[in-house]
Amino acid sequence: MPQRHSKNNNDLAFFTYEEKRKLGYGTQRERLGKDSIKPFDACCLCLKPLIDPLCCPKGHTFCKECILECLLAQKKDIKRKLAAHEAQKKQEKEEEEEKLMLQKAKELDAFDQQNHGAVPQYHDRSGSQDKNGFHGANSVKVTSFEEEALRNMKAFWLPSATPEATVKIDAPSTDTVCPEGQEKLKLKALFPISFTEENADQKSKKSVEKSYMCPSCKSTLTNTMTLVALNTCGHVFCKKCSDKFLVKDKVCLECNKPFKERNLVPLEKGGTGFAAHDERLEARDFKHLGSGSGLGLVKPAPKA
């Protein structure tokens, strides 16, 4: 089958549009399917079905083990950053003290030269006088002058005088954050939630995985439904039953435990894959060509 010459012309000094398209240049779009969307009963960290589920005040659900390991790792990282910041502050203080000592030594040398001549006179143990005013390797002044000259020397080709880029470490935040919403999160703010499993009669024969239902209307919970959890008892209801009964009665329909309206926490969900339900259905990556190397870095473009 003949091929079009315009799409296979490779003797040009620049990339044609067809060549850039084959290399993946520009914005690449892909529609997200059902497999790319997190179910409502999956952990936000391990993406597996929830085991001993915990929920944050913003409605993100995690396995108990996953969120505890995450918060513990964050605390260890904060402790390490605090130690590095304290070491940097100590080093800066020592450098400042060293600068002050050198400045005082310079002032004393200038005062000594002003009162005893332009060049300081030094005598060794034998009584002989050094014409240059230095006392050999035992002179403290010579050592300090050489160190200062070496420190101020801009000879970057010398290994001993190679400048080093100082990396300043800012004071880290001591607050742990939610790995999903990036808001401040403490361990005591997490609360357990419990889903009501469907009975054997209501469950479909073809379904192997666990399925959950709303305790009030007995409807099967899916990603198409907005779910609401109570942070007092942890029971999960659908949005319709929450607006119709829970908001008015202020009593849990499962355990009859009273609550206030601020105790209602809407759970975050992944979506369904239909445009009418969720707009975040398209993933986009932008790839640009680097100068001289063919391909450059790939950075994610904002999602639609």
Coordinates of C-alpha atoms in Angstrom, one line a residue, residues 146-158 160-163:
E146 CA 46.4 32.6 54.7
E147 CA 43.0 31.1 55.7
E148 CA 41.3 34.4 55.1
A149 CA 43.0 34.8 51.7
L150 CA 42.0 31.2 50.7
R151 CA 38.5 31.8 51.8
N152 CA 38.1 34.9 49.8
M153 CA 40.0 33.5 46.7
K154 CA 37.7 33.1 43.7
A155 CA 39.9 30.6 41.9
F156 CA 37.2 28.1 41.1
W157 CA 39.6 25.8 39.3
L158 CA 41.3 24.9 42.6
S160 CA 40.3 23.7 47.8
A161 CA 38.8 27.0 46.6
T162 CA 35.8 25.6 44.7
P163 CA 32.7 27.6 45.8

